[in-house]
């Protein structure tokens, strides 16, 4: 290569040596003109580069502003792969065909009850999305701005899963009778299932705990789950009331499906009166949605047998307004009342909660119990 370059240089030297003075001046002028043209093109390209950089900066600011604006919440319904023939305009270039064959689109449902088809997804990696994911979309163009973590989902907010509850019956005071009834209805069917099968007794599927607020219904349910080494799955009744049609029923269905996956499991439905009130003819969509949710709950209660390692505990402070279909035999078979603790129970509760305190030996718990008449466990 060095030899070839040397030969080219020698050739140019010979060429200039054979040129006249006028020819050299003319060649020099041509080179000057070429240099001026190159400098002009370089200046033009620099200006274009600055313009592109300004456009990029402006677009980034617009994207940032779009991401900061309020946006809608949506769920991915389906991910579609578009074929090249689905497009109106075709290009014979193989690269474009390959792109079209790999192109994916999305069908999503927004919180405003709109179902949208997105041929252009947006600012997220589509290959990382899957049906059911929660996403944030622009309220005008509906393009996906970002994916949201699962804790934003109403399904996750409505469920509380504890695989290893730590509560114990020793943490509960004044409810000895209720503890015994729950052991018979929930604990023994899970821990000694063979005894019921041998005798031929069908254990209850569920239990209704009713009584004033703060009397220990949730604590008792968690203690039952801890004694049976079962997963504790808590559902909040008001959270099951959703604005979207069928969303509450799907929450109930998902909860029972999760319970079957994590069996043995105790499903605790707190404030069941939010969805389990007596049915009546109503023209409002909200009441109809509540009734759909309760019908799905009844369907799920009928959908598993007493041999399954799933038990349902429901709690309410308004047992009088519950639908009779919810409390009939085969669903919430057993009903246990949780009243305000009596004097002995209040003294026991005070002793339990003062175990980790530095208490003077002269403290009279019986006298404190007598002076706290009509107090519930939470107040004590």
Short mmCIF file of C-alpha atoms in Angstrom, two decimals:
data_model
loop_
_atom_site.label_atom_id
_atom_site.label_comp_id
_atom_site.label_asym_id
_atom_site.label_seq_id
_atom_site.Cartn_x
_atom_site.Cartn_y
_atom_site.Cartn_z
CA UNK A 1 0.00 0.00 0.00
CA UNK A 2 2.84 2.38 0.90
CA UNK A 3 4.44 1.59 -2.44
CA UNK A 4 1.19 2.41 -4.29
CA UNK A 5 0.83 5.72 -2.43
CA UNK A 6 4.38 6.59 -3.29
CA UNK A 7 3.72 5.85 -6.94
CA UNK A 8 0.61 8.11 -6.90
CA UNK A 9 2.61 10.94 -5.35
CA UNK A 10 5.33 10.54 -7.99
CA UNK A 11 2.64 10.59 -10.70
CA UNK A 12 1.18 13.87 -9.38
CA UNK A 13 4.65 15.42 -9.15
CA UNK A 14 5.32 14.44 -12.74
CA UNK A 15 1.92 15.84 -13.77
CA UNK A 16 2.59 19.23 -12.17
CA UNK A 17 6.12 19.22 -13.59
CA UNK A 18 4.70 18.92 -17.11
CA UNK A 19 2.11 21.70 -16.60
CA UNK A 20 2.61 25.27 -17.69
CA UNK A 21 2.28 28.22 -15.35
CA UNK A 22 -1.21 29.10 -16.65
CA UNK A 23 -2.37 25.51 -16.17
CA UNK A 24 -1.09 25.46 -12.59
CA UNK A 25 -2.88 28.76 -11.83
CA UNK A 26 -6.09 27.40 -13.36
CA UNK A 27 -5.83 24.16 -11.31
CA UNK A 28 -5.22 26.21 -8.16
CA UNK A 29 -8.35 28.27 -8.86
CA UNK A 30 -10.37 25.09 -9.34
CA UNK A 31 -9.14 23.76 -5.99
CA UNK A 32 -10.04 27.05 -4.30
CA UNK A 33 -13.55 26.89 -5.77
CA UNK A 34 -13.94 23.28 -4.61
CA UNK A 35 -12.80 24.23 -1.11
CA UNK A 36 -15.34 27.09 -1.02
CA UNK A 37 -18.12 24.73 -2.08
CA UNK A 38 -17.13 22.19 0.58
CA UNK A 39 -17.03 24.90 3.26
CA UNK A 40 -20.46 26.12 2.14
CA UNK A 41 -21.85 22.58 2.32
CA UNK A 42 -20.26 22.09 5.76
CA UNK A 43 -21.86 25.29 7.02
CA UNK A 44 -25.23 24.19 5.62
CA UNK A 45 -24.93 20.78 7.29
CA UNK A 46 -24.01 22.42 10.61
CA UNK A 47 -27.12 24.60 10.37
CA UNK A 48 -29.26 21.55 9.61
CA UNK A 49 -27.67 19.71 12.53
CA UNK A 50 -28.49 22.60 14.87
CA UNK A 51 -32.07 22.59 13.56
CA UNK A 52 -32.38 18.84 14.17
CA UNK A 53 -30.97 19.22 17.68
CA UNK A 54 -33.50 21.98 18.42
CA UNK A 55 -36.32 19.78 17.13
CA UNK A 56 -35.11 16.87 19.26
CA UNK A 57 -34.96 19.13 22.31
CA UNK A 58 -38.44 20.48 21.59
CA UNK A 59 -39.87 16.98 21.12
CA UNK A 60 -38.29 15.81 24.36
CA UNK A 61 -39.87 18.74 26.19
CA UNK A 62 -43.24 17.89 24.63
CA UNK A 63 -42.88 14.25 25.68
CA UNK A 64 -41.93 15.35 29.19
CA UNK A 65 -44.92 17.68 29.32
CA UNK A 66 -47.22 14.94 28.02
CA UNK A 67 -45.98 12.58 30.72
CA UNK A 68 -46.59 15.23 33.40
CA UNK A 69 -50.14 16.01 32.25
CA UNK A 70 -53.03 14.10 33.82
CA UNK A 71 -53.62 10.84 32.00
CA UNK A 72 -56.13 8.03 31.98
CA UNK A 73 -55.69 4.61 33.51
CA UNK A 74 -56.22 1.64 31.26
CA UNK A 75 -55.83 -2.11 31.12
CA UNK A 76 -54.26 -4.08 28.30
CA UNK A 77 -57.00 -6.30 26.86
CA UNK A 78 -55.17 -7.96 23.99
CA UNK A 79 -51.88 -7.74 22.07
CA UNK A 80 -52.22 -8.24 18.31
CA UNK A 81 -49.66 -8.99 15.60
CA UNK A 82 -50.55 -7.16 12.39
CA UNK A 83 -49.87 -8.90 9.08
CA UNK A 84 -48.46 -6.88 6.16
CA UNK A 85 -51.69 -7.28 4.18
CA UNK A 86 -53.56 -5.48 6.94
CA UNK A 87 -51.87 -2.21 5.96
CA UNK A 88 -53.28 0.09 3.29
CA UNK A 89 -49.91 1.03 1.85
CA UNK A 90 -47.34 -1.60 0.93
CA UNK A 91 -43.65 -1.25 0.24
CA UNK A 92 -41.71 -3.86 -1.69
CA UNK A 93 -38.61 -3.30 0.40
CA UNK A 94 -37.83 -6.42 2.42
CA UNK A 95 -36.83 -4.39 5.46
CA UNK A 96 -40.22 -2.73 5.61
CA UNK A 97 -41.97 -6.07 5.21
CA UNK A 98 -39.92 -7.51 8.05
CA UNK A 99 -40.88 -4.55 10.19
CA UNK A 100 -44.56 -4.99 9.37
CA UNK A 101 -44.42 -8.72 10.17
CA UNK A 102 -42.96 -7.95 13.57
CA UNK A 103 -45.28 -5.03 14.27
CA UNK A 104 -47.52 -5.42 17.32
CA UNK A 105 -50.59 -3.47 18.29
CA UNK A 106 -52.69 -3.22 21.42
CA UNK A 107 -56.34 -3.25 22.40
CA UNK A 108 -56.89 -1.49 25.73
CA UNK A 109 -59.82 -0.50 27.89
CA UNK A 110 -59.68 2.85 29.68
CA UNK A 111 -61.21 3.94 32.96
CA UNK A 112 -63.78 5.93 30.94
CA UNK A 113 -65.20 2.62 29.61
CA UNK A 114 -63.74 3.08 26.13
CA UNK A 115 -62.15 0.24 24.20
CA UNK A 116 -59.29 1.57 22.05
CA UNK A 117 -57.21 -0.05 19.30
CA UNK A 118 -53.66 1.32 19.18
CA UNK A 119 -51.67 0.56 16.01
CA UNK A 120 -48.87 2.69 17.49
CA UNK A 121 -48.40 1.79 21.13
CA UNK A 122 -46.44 4.71 22.53
CA UNK A 123 -43.43 5.15 24.79
CA UNK A 124 -43.18 1.67 26.33
CA UNK A 125 -41.58 -1.56 25.20
CA UNK A 126 -44.50 -3.55 23.83
CA UNK A 127 -42.67 -6.85 24.20
CA UNK A 128 -42.73 -6.34 27.99
CA UNK A 129 -46.50 -5.83 28.11
CA UNK A 130 -49.02 -8.58 28.70
CA UNK A 131 -52.83 -8.70 28.88
CA UNK A 132 -54.13 -7.35 32.17
CA UNK A 133 -51.26 -4.91 32.75
CA UNK A 134 -52.15 -1.50 34.12
CA UNK A 135 -50.95 1.41 31.95
CA UNK A 136 -51.19 5.19 31.85
CA UNK A 137 -52.46 6.59 28.53
CA UNK A 138 -52.69 10.09 27.09
CA UNK A 139 -56.24 11.40 27.47
CA UNK A 140 -56.31 12.77 23.89
CA UNK A 141 -54.28 10.37 21.73
CA UNK A 142 -54.61 7.31 24.05
CA UNK A 143 -50.99 6.32 23.38
CA UNK A 144 -49.39 4.49 26.29
CA UNK A 145 -47.13 6.79 28.28
CA UNK A 146 -45.86 4.32 30.89
CA UNK A 147 -46.70 1.13 32.72
CA UNK A 148 -47.94 1.35 36.30
CA UNK A 149 -46.81 -0.92 39.13
CA UNK A 150 -49.34 -3.52 40.27
CA UNK A 151 -50.02 -1.75 43.57
CA UNK A 152 -52.00 0.84 41.60
CA UNK A 153 -54.44 -1.86 40.56
CA UNK A 154 -57.83 -1.90 42.29
CA UNK A 155 -57.58 -5.69 42.44
CA UNK A 156 -54.45 -5.50 44.55
CA UNK A 157 -55.93 -2.76 46.74
CA UNK A 158 -59.01 -4.88 47.39
CA UNK A 159 -56.98 -7.91 48.54
CA UNK A 160 -54.63 -8.38 51.45
CA UNK A 161 -52.70 -11.64 51.40
CA UNK A 162 -50.79 -12.88 54.44
CA UNK A 163 -49.31 -16.34 53.99
CA UNK A 164 -48.17 -16.66 57.61
CA UNK A 165 -50.37 -14.82 60.14
CA UNK A 166 -48.81 -14.52 63.59
CA UNK A 167 -51.89 -13.81 65.73
CA UNK A 168 -52.76 -16.24 68.51
CA UNK A 169 -55.78 -16.96 70.66
CA UNK A 170 -53.78 -15.75 73.65
CA UNK A 171 -53.94 -12.27 72.09
CA UNK A 172 -57.75 -12.30 72.33
CA UNK A 173 -59.59 -11.64 75.55
CA UNK A 174 -63.22 -12.11 76.55
CA UNK A 175 -64.19 -14.25 73.54
CA UNK A 176 -63.73 -17.80 74.83
CA UNK A 177 -67.15 -18.94 73.61
CA UNK A 178 -66.59 -17.45 70.15
CA UNK A 179 -63.15 -19.06 69.95
CA UNK A 180 -64.65 -22.47 70.65
CA UNK A 181 -67.35 -22.02 68.00
CA UNK A 182 -64.80 -20.94 65.39
CA UNK A 183 -62.55 -23.89 66.23
CA UNK A 184 -65.46 -26.24 65.58
CA UNK A 185 -66.57 -24.52 62.37
CA UNK A 186 -63.24 -23.54 60.75
CA UNK A 187 -60.17 -24.98 62.46
CA UNK A 188 -61.15 -28.63 62.93
CA UNK A 189 -62.46 -29.09 59.34
CA UNK A 190 -59.06 -27.91 58.08
CA UNK A 191 -56.78 -29.67 60.55
CA UNK A 192 -58.78 -32.91 61.08
CA UNK A 193 -60.66 -33.33 57.83
CA UNK A 194 -60.58 -37.12 58.12
CA UNK A 195 -62.70 -37.06 61.30
CA UNK A 196 -65.59 -35.39 59.51
CA UNK A 197 -65.29 -37.81 56.59
CA UNK A 198 -65.29 -40.79 58.96
CA UNK A 199 -68.39 -39.65 60.80
CA UNK A 200 -70.11 -38.53 57.61
CA UNK A 201 -70.62 -34.93 58.70
CA UNK A 202 -70.39 -32.16 56.15
CA UNK A 203 -68.48 -29.25 57.74
CA UNK A 204 -69.65 -25.68 57.14
CA UNK A 205 -68.24 -23.74 54.21
CA UNK A 206 -68.32 -20.38 55.88
CA UNK A 207 -69.02 -18.45 59.05
CA UNK A 208 -70.62 -15.05 59.60
CA UNK A 209 -69.19 -12.96 62.44
CA UNK A 210 -71.54 -10.17 63.42
CA UNK A 211 -71.42 -7.57 66.14
CA UNK A 212 -70.48 -3.95 66.88
CA UNK A 213 -67.25 -2.53 65.45
CA UNK A 214 -64.04 -3.13 67.38
CA UNK A 215 -65.06 -6.41 69.03
CA UNK A 216 -62.25 -8.54 67.55
CA UNK A 217 -63.78 -10.09 64.42
CA UNK A 218 -60.74 -9.49 62.18
CA UNK A 219 -58.31 -10.53 64.91
CA UNK A 220 -60.23 -13.75 65.45
CA UNK A 221 -60.16 -14.59 61.73
CA UNK A 222 -56.40 -14.05 61.56
CA UNK A 223 -55.90 -16.24 64.64
CA UNK A 224 -57.86 -19.04 62.96
CA UNK A 225 -55.64 -18.79 59.89
CA UNK A 226 -52.53 -18.91 62.06
CA UNK A 227 -53.73 -21.99 63.97
CA UNK A 228 -54.50 -23.89 60.75
CA UNK A 229 -51.29 -22.76 58.96
CA UNK A 230 -53.53 -21.37 56.23
CA UNK A 231 -53.06 -18.35 54.00
CA UNK A 232 -55.11 -15.37 55.15
CA UNK A 233 -56.77 -13.52 52.26
CA UNK A 234 -58.70 -10.44 53.29
CA UNK A 235 -61.24 -8.71 51.06
CA UNK A 236 -62.67 -5.31 51.93
CA UNK A 237 -66.35 -5.14 51.09
CA UNK A 238 -66.38 -1.46 50.00
CA UNK A 239 -63.40 -2.11 47.71
CA UNK A 240 -65.46 -4.72 45.87
CA UNK A 241 -67.84 -2.00 44.70
CA UNK A 242 -66.36 -0.89 41.38
CA UNK A 243 -67.54 1.66 38.84
CA UNK A 244 -66.83 -0.53 35.82
CA UNK A 245 -69.48 -3.08 34.94
CA UNK A 246 -68.40 -6.54 36.06
CA UNK A 247 -65.22 -5.34 37.79
CA UNK A 248 -66.45 -6.21 41.30
CA UNK A 249 -67.55 -9.68 40.21
CA UNK A 250 -64.15 -10.25 38.61
CA UNK A 251 -62.45 -9.25 41.87
CA UNK A 252 -64.46 -11.90 43.74
CA UNK A 253 -63.65 -14.50 41.08
CA UNK A 254 -59.93 -13.63 41.21
CA UNK A 255 -59.93 -13.87 45.01
CA UNK A 256 -61.37 -17.39 45.04
CA UNK A 257 -59.02 -18.46 42.24
CA UNK A 258 -56.07 -17.16 44.29
CA UNK A 259 -57.39 -18.97 47.37
CA UNK A 260 -57.45 -22.27 45.48
CA UNK A 261 -53.86 -21.72 44.38
CA UNK A 262 -52.73 -20.99 47.94
CA UNK A 263 -54.89 -23.54 49.77
CA UNK A 264 -55.33 -24.15 52.62
CA UNK A 265 -56.72 -20.64 52.71
CA UNK A 266 -59.16 -18.60 54.77
CA UNK A 267 -60.97 -15.85 52.87
CA UNK A 268 -62.03 -13.05 55.21
CA UNK A 269 -64.60 -10.62 53.77
CA UNK A 270 -64.81 -7.57 56.00
CA UNK A 271 -67.92 -5.35 55.93
CA UNK A 272 -69.79 -7.81 53.76
CA UNK A 273 -72.92 -5.67 54.17
CA UNK A 274 -71.43 -3.38 51.48
CA UNK A 275 -72.24 -5.99 48.82
CA UNK A 276 -74.54 -8.46 50.62
CA UNK A 277 -77.62 -6.37 51.31
CA UNK A 278 -81.10 -7.63 50.51
CA UNK A 279 -81.87 -7.42 46.81
CA UNK A 280 -84.56 -5.12 45.48
CA UNK A 281 -85.61 -3.68 42.14
CA UNK A 282 -83.44 -0.68 41.35
CA UNK A 283 -82.98 1.38 38.23
CA UNK A 284 -79.54 2.72 39.12
CA UNK A 285 -76.46 1.11 37.60
CA UNK A 286 -74.60 1.28 40.93
CA UNK A 287 -77.14 -0.92 42.71
CA UNK A 288 -77.16 -3.36 39.82
CA UNK A 289 -73.37 -3.62 39.98
CA UNK A 290 -73.53 -4.37 43.73
CA UNK A 291 -76.06 -7.12 43.03
CA UNK A 292 -73.82 -8.57 40.29
CA UNK A 293 -70.95 -8.72 42.76
CA UNK A 294 -73.09 -10.51 45.36
CA UNK A 295 -74.37 -12.99 42.77
CA UNK A 296 -70.78 -13.82 41.86
CA UNK A 297 -70.00 -14.30 45.57
CA UNK A 298 -72.95 -16.70 45.89
CA UNK A 299 -71.77 -18.53 42.79
CA UNK A 300 -68.25 -18.88 44.21
CA UNK A 301 -69.59 -20.12 47.56
CA UNK A 302 -71.49 -22.82 45.69
CA UNK A 303 -68.51 -23.55 43.44
CA UNK A 304 -66.25 -25.30 45.95
CA UNK A 305 -67.06 -28.31 48.10
CA UNK A 306 -66.65 -28.65 51.84
CA UNK A 307 -63.74 -31.00 51.19
CA UNK A 308 -61.71 -28.16 49.68
CA UNK A 309 -59.18 -26.52 51.98
CA UNK A 310 -60.92 -23.16 51.64
CA UNK A 311 -63.08 -21.52 54.28
CA UNK A 312 -64.90 -18.21 54.15
CA UNK A 313 -65.29 -15.92 57.16
CA UNK A 314 -67.46 -12.83 56.68
CA UNK A 315 -67.82 -9.97 59.14
CA UNK A 316 -70.47 -7.29 59.53
CA UNK A 317 -72.06 -5.02 62.09
CA UNK A 318 -75.40 -5.04 60.22
CA UNK A 319 -76.49 -8.66 60.05
CA UNK A 320 -80.12 -7.56 59.83
CA UNK A 321 -79.76 -6.16 56.30
CA UNK A 322 -77.96 -9.15 54.74
CA UNK A 323 -79.65 -11.09 51.96
CA UNK A 324 -81.14 -14.41 53.18
CA UNK A 325 -79.60 -16.20 50.18
CA UNK A 326 -76.16 -15.35 51.56
CA UNK A 327 -76.84 -16.88 54.96
CA UNK A 328 -78.66 -20.04 53.95
CA UNK A 329 -77.25 -23.49 54.66
CA UNK A 330 -74.39 -24.43 52.36
CA UNK A 331 -72.97 -20.91 52.23
CA UNK A 332 -72.42 -19.03 55.49
CA UNK A 333 -73.66 -21.92 57.62
CA UNK A 334 -72.63 -20.73 61.07
CA UNK A 335 -73.41 -17.36 62.62
CA UNK A 336 -71.38 -16.17 65.63
CA UNK A 337 -72.19 -13.03 67.58
CA UNK A 338 -69.40 -10.77 68.88
CA UNK A 339 -70.90 -8.57 71.62
CA UNK A 340 -69.16 -5.95 73.71
CA UNK A 341 -66.92 -7.65 76.30
CA UNK A 342 -68.26 -8.07 79.82
CA UNK A 343 -66.36 -6.94 82.90
CA UNK A 344 -64.24 -10.09 83.05
CA UNK A 345 -63.49 -9.84 79.35
CA UNK A 346 -62.45 -6.19 79.63
CA UNK A 347 -60.06 -7.04 82.46
CA UNK A 348 -58.56 -9.82 80.34
CA UNK A 349 -58.13 -7.47 77.35
CA UNK A 350 -56.39 -4.87 79.53
CA UNK A 351 -54.03 -7.53 80.88
CA UNK A 352 -53.19 -8.74 77.37
CA UNK A 353 -52.35 -5.27 76.05
CA UNK A 354 -50.31 -4.36 79.12
CA UNK A 355 -48.05 -7.42 78.94
CA UNK A 356 -45.28 -5.51 77.18
CA UNK A 357 -45.68 -2.40 79.33
CA UNK A 358 -43.86 -1.51 82.51
CA UNK A 359 -46.91 -1.76 84.81
CA UNK A 360 -46.86 -1.05 88.54
CA UNK A 361 -47.88 -4.09 90.65
CA UNK A 362 -50.62 -2.05 92.34
CA UNK A 363 -52.56 -1.54 89.08
CA UNK A 364 -56.05 -2.97 89.57
CA UNK A 365 -57.30 -4.30 86.23
CA UNK A 366 -60.65 -5.31 87.73
CA UNK A 367 -61.31 -1.74 88.83
CA UNK A 368 -60.32 -0.44 85.39
CA UNK A 369 -62.69 -2.96 83.80
CA UNK A 370 -65.56 -1.77 86.02
CA UNK A 371 -64.92 1.84 85.00
CA UNK A 372 -64.86 1.09 81.26
CA UNK A 373 -68.41 -0.14 80.84
CA UNK A 374 -69.63 -0.31 77.20
CA UNK A 375 -66.04 -0.10 75.88
CA UNK A 376 -65.17 -2.43 73.01
CA UNK A 377 -61.89 -4.25 72.53
CA UNK A 378 -60.47 -1.64 70.15
CA UNK A 379 -61.15 1.19 72.62
CA UNK A 380 -59.52 -0.73 75.44
#
